[in-house]
Coordinates of C-alpha atoms in Angstrom, one line a residue:
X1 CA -38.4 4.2 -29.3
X2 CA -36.5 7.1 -27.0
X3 CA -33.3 6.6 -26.4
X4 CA -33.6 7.1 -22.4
X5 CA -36.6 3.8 -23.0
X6 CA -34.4 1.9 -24.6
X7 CA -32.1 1.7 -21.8
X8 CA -34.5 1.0 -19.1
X9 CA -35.4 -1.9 -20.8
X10 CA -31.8 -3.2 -21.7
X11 CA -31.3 -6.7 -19.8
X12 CA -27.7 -7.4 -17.8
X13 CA -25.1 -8.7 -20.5
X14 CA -24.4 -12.1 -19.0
X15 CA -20.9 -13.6 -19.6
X16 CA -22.2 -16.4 -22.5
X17 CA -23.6 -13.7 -24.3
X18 CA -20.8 -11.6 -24.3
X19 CA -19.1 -14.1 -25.9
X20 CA -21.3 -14.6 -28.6
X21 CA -19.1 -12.2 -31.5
X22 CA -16.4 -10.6 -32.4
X23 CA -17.2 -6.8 -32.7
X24 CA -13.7 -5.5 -32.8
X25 CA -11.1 -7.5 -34.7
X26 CA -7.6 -6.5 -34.8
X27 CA -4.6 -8.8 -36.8
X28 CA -1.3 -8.7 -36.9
X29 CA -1.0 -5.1 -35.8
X30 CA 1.8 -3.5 -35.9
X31 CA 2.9 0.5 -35.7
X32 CA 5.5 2.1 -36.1
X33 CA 6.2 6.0 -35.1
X34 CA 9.2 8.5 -36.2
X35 CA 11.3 9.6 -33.2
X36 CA 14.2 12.2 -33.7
X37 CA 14.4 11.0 -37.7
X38 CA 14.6 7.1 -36.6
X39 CA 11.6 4.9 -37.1
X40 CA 10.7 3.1 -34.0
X41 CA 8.4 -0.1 -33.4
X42 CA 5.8 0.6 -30.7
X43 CA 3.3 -2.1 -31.3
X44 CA 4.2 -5.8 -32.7
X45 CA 2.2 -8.2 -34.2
X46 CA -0.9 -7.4 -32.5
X47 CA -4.3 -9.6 -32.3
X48 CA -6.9 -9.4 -30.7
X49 CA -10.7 -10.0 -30.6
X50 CA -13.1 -8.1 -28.6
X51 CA -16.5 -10.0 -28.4
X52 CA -19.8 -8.0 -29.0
X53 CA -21.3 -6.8 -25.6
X54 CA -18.4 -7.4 -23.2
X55 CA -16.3 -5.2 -21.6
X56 CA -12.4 -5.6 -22.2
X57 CA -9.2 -3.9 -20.2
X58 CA -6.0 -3.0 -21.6
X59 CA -3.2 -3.4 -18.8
X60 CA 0.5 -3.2 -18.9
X61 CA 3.5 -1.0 -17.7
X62 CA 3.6 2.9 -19.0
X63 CA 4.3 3.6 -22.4
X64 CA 3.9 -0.1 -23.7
X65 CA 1.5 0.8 -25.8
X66 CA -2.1 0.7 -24.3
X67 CA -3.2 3.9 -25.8
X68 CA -1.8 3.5 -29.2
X69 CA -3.1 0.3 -29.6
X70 CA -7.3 2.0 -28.3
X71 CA -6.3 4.7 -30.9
X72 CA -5.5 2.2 -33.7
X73 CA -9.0 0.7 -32.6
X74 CA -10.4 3.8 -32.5
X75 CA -9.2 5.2 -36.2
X76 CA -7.3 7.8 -34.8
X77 CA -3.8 6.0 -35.6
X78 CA -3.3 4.1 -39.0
X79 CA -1.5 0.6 -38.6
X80 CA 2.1 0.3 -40.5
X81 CA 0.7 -3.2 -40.6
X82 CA -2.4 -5.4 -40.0
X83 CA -5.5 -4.3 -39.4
X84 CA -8.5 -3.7 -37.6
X85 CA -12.5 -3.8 -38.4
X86 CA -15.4 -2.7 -36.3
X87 CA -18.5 -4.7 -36.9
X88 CA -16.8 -5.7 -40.4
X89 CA -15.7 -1.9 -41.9
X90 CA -12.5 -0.3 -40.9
X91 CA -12.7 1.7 -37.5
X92 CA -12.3 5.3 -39.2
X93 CA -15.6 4.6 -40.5
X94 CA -17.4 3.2 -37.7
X95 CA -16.3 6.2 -35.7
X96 CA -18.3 8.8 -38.8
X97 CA -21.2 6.2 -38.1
X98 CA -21.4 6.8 -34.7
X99 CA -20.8 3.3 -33.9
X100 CA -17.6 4.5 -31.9
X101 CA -17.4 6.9 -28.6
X102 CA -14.4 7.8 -26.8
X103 CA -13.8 8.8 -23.3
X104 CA -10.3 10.2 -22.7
X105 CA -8.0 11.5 -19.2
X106 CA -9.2 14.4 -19.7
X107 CA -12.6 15.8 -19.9
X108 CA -12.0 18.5 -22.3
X109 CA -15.6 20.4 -21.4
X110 CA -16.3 23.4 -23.0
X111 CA -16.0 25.9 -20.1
X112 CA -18.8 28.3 -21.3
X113 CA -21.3 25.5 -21.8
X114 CA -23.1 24.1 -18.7
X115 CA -23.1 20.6 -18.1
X116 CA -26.5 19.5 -20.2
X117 CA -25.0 21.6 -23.4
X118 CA -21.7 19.8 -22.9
X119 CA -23.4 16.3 -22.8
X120 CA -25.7 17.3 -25.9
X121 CA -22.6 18.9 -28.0
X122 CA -21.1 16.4 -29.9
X123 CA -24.2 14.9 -30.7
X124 CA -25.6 18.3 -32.3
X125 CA -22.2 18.7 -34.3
X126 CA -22.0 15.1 -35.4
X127 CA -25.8 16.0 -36.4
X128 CA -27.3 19.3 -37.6
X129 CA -30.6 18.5 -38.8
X130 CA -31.3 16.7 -35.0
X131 CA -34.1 19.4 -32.8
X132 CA -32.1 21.1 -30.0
X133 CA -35.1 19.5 -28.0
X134 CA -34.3 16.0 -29.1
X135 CA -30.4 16.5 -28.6
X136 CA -30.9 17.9 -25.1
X137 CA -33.5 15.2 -23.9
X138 CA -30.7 12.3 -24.6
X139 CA -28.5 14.8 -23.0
X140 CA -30.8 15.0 -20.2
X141 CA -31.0 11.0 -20.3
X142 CA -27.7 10.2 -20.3
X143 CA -27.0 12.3 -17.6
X144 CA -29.4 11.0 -15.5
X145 CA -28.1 7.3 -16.5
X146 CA -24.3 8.7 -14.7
X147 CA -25.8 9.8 -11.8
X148 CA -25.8 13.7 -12.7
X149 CA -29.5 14.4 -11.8
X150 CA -29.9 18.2 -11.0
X151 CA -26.9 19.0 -12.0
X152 CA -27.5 19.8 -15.9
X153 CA -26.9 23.4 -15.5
X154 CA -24.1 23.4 -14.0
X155 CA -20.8 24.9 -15.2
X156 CA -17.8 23.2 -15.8
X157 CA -16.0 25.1 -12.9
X158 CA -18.7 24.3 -10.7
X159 CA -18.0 20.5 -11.5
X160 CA -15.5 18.0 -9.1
X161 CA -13.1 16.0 -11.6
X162 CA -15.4 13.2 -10.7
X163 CA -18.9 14.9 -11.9
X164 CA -16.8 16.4 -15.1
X165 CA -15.8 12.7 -16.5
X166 CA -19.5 11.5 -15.8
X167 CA -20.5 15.1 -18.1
X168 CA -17.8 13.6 -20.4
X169 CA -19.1 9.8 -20.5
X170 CA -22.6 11.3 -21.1
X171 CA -21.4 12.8 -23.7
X172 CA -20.0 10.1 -25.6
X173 CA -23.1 7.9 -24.8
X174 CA -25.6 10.5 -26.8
X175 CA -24.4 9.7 -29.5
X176 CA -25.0 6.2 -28.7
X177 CA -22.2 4.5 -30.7
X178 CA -22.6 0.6 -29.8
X179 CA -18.5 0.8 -28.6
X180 CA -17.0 2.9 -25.9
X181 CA -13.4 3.3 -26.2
X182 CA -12.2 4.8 -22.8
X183 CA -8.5 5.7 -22.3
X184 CA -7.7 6.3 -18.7
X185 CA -10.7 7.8 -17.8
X186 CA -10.5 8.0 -14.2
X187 CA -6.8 8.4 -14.2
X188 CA -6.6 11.8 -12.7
X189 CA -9.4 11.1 -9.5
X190 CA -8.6 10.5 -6.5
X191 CA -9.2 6.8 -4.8
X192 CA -12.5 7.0 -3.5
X193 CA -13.7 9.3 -6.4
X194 CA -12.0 6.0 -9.3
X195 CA -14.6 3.6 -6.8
X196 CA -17.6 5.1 -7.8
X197 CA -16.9 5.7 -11.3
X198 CA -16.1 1.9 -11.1
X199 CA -19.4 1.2 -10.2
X200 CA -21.0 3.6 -12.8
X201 CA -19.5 2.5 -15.9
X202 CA -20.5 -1.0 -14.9
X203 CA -23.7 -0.1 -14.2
X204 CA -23.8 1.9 -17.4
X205 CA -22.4 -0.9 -19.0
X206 CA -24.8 -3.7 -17.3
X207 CA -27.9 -1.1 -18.9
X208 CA -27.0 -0.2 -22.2
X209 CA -25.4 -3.6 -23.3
X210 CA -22.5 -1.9 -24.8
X211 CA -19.1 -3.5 -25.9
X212 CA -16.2 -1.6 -23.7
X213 CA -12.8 -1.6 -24.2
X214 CA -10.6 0.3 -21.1
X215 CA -7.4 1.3 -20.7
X216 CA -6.0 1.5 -17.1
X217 CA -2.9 0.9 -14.9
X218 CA -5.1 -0.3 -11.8
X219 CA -5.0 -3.8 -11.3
X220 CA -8.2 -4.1 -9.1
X221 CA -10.2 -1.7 -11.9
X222 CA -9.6 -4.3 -14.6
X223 CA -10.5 -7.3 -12.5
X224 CA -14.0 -5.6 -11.4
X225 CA -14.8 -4.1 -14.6
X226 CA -13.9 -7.1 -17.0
X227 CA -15.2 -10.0 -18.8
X228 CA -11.5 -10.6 -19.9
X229 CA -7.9 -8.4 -19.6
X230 CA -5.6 -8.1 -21.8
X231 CA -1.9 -7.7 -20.9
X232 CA 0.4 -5.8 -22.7
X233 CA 4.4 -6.0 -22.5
X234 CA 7.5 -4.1 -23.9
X235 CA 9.9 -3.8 -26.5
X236 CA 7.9 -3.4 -28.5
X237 CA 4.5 -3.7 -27.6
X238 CA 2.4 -6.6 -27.6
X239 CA -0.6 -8.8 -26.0
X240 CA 1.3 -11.5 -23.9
X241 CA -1.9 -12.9 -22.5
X242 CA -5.6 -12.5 -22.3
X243 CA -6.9 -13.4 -18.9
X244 CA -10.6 -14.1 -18.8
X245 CA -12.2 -13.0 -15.2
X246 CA -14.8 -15.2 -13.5
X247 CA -15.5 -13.2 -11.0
X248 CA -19.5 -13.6 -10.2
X249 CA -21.9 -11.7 -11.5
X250 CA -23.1 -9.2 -10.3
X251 CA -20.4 -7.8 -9.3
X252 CA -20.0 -5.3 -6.3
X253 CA -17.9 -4.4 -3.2
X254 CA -18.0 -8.0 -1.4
X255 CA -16.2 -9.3 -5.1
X256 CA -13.2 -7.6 -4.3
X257 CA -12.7 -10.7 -1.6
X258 CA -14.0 -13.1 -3.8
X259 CA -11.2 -15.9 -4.3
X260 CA -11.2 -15.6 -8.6
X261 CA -11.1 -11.6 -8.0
X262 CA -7.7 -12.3 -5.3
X263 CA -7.0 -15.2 -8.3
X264 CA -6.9 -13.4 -11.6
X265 CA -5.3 -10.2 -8.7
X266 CA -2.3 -12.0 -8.8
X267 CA -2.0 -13.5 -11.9
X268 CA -2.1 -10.1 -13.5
X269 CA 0.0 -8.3 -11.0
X270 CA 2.8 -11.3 -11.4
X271 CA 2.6 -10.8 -15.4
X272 CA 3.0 -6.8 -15.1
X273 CA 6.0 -7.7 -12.5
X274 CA 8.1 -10.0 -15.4
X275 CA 6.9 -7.2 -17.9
X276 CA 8.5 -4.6 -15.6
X277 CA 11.9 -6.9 -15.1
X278 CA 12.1 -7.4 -18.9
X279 CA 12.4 -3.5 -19.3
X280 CA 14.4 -2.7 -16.5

């Protein structure tokens, strides 16, 4: 079955099922980084379970941690201690088995390839022997699926930061890993622009079924997005609670008034509020 049929036919993830397994499964973590000669502590003690098919924030103040701890997910940093599987083998490998994508800040397109070859390129160097046809039609696909129709020729420089992070999550999704590790993603947009990227990584993530772990400093982001948040305080880093959002499904722009979204709102702002008095 195509890739672009398979998605079609993806039911919603409801809430029970998304709490059926542990994909991601992190102990005990702990990291520890070299700054000026002196070894410093920037993650403590870490757990964490992400269940299969749900989609998961990472919130807490700057620098506590947030991205090291995705990256540590991601196989990009090595615990000091603990550790981590990804559908039962460590992460490093998931990621060469394409079970892993990542979405970062920053787009990163390749400025001489239009937006169809930037969507199909990692998916042609993770796999040689794949046709240029087949590459570009899940290219074309997941383009489509992030709202970039007639725009696959495109450059780069022809691109608002907006359409560039959709070339960029349609990049990640051709290779389509069963986790999307996102750090930031819509960081740099403006307020209207972060909105409606919002509402197409949940759709995206309502389609494809697809555990989703995010990383973000917006409050209101986390609460829409997510089955559950997990905050993140200081000195060092750590989880210091895991909030699960009831917010009903689906979820659009009438949920922002919604009394669990103006709940779990202030919940999570009053936790980041102690974090911030802790380090100040």
């Amino acid at each position: 079955m195509m890739l672009a049929e398979t998605i079609a036919t993806t039911p919603p993830v409801t809430p029970a099922q998304a709490t059926a397994e542990a994909q991601i499964i992190g102990r005990h973590i702990a990291v520890d980084f070299d700054h000026s000669g002196r070894r410093q502590r920037v993650l403590q003690s870490v757990n964490i379970a992400i269940p299969r098919g749900s989609f998961v924030s990472l919130i807490g103040p700057s620098g506590c941690g947030k991205s090291t701890l995705l990256k540590v997910l991601a196989g990009l940093v090595m615990p000091t201690e603990g550790s981590v599987t990804v559908d039962g083998i460590a992460p490093e490998e998931a990621a060469k088995n394409r079970i892993i994508g990542l979405v970062f800040q920053e787009a990163t397109l390749l400025p001489w390839k239009n937006a169809i070859e930037n969507a199909a390129f990692l998916l042609m160097t993770a796999d040689e022997s794949i046709a240029k046809s087949e590459a570009f039609g899940r290219a074309e696909a997941m383009l489509k699926l992030v709202g970039l129709v007639g725009a696959e020729k495109k450059m780069p420089s022809q691109l608002s930061g907006g359409m560039k992070q959709r070339v960029a999550i349609a990049r990640a999704l051709a290779l389509d890993p069963q986790v999307l590790l996102m750090d930031e993603p819509f960081g740099a947009l403006d307020a209207i622009t972060r909105e409606e990227m919002s509402e197409c990584l949940l759709d995206i993530w309502e389609r494809t079924g697809k555990t989703i772990v995010l990383v973000t400093h917006s409050i209101d982001e986390a609460v829409f997005l997510s089955n559950e948040v997990h905050v993140m305080g200081t000195g060092p880093a750590r989880i210091i609670e895991t909030l699960p959002i009831t917010v009903a499904r689906p979820r659009g722009e009438d949920s922002y008034s919604e009394p669990a979204f103006k709940a779990a709102e202030k919940r999570l702002r009053g936790l980041l509020i102690e974090s911030h008095r802790r380090t100040s």
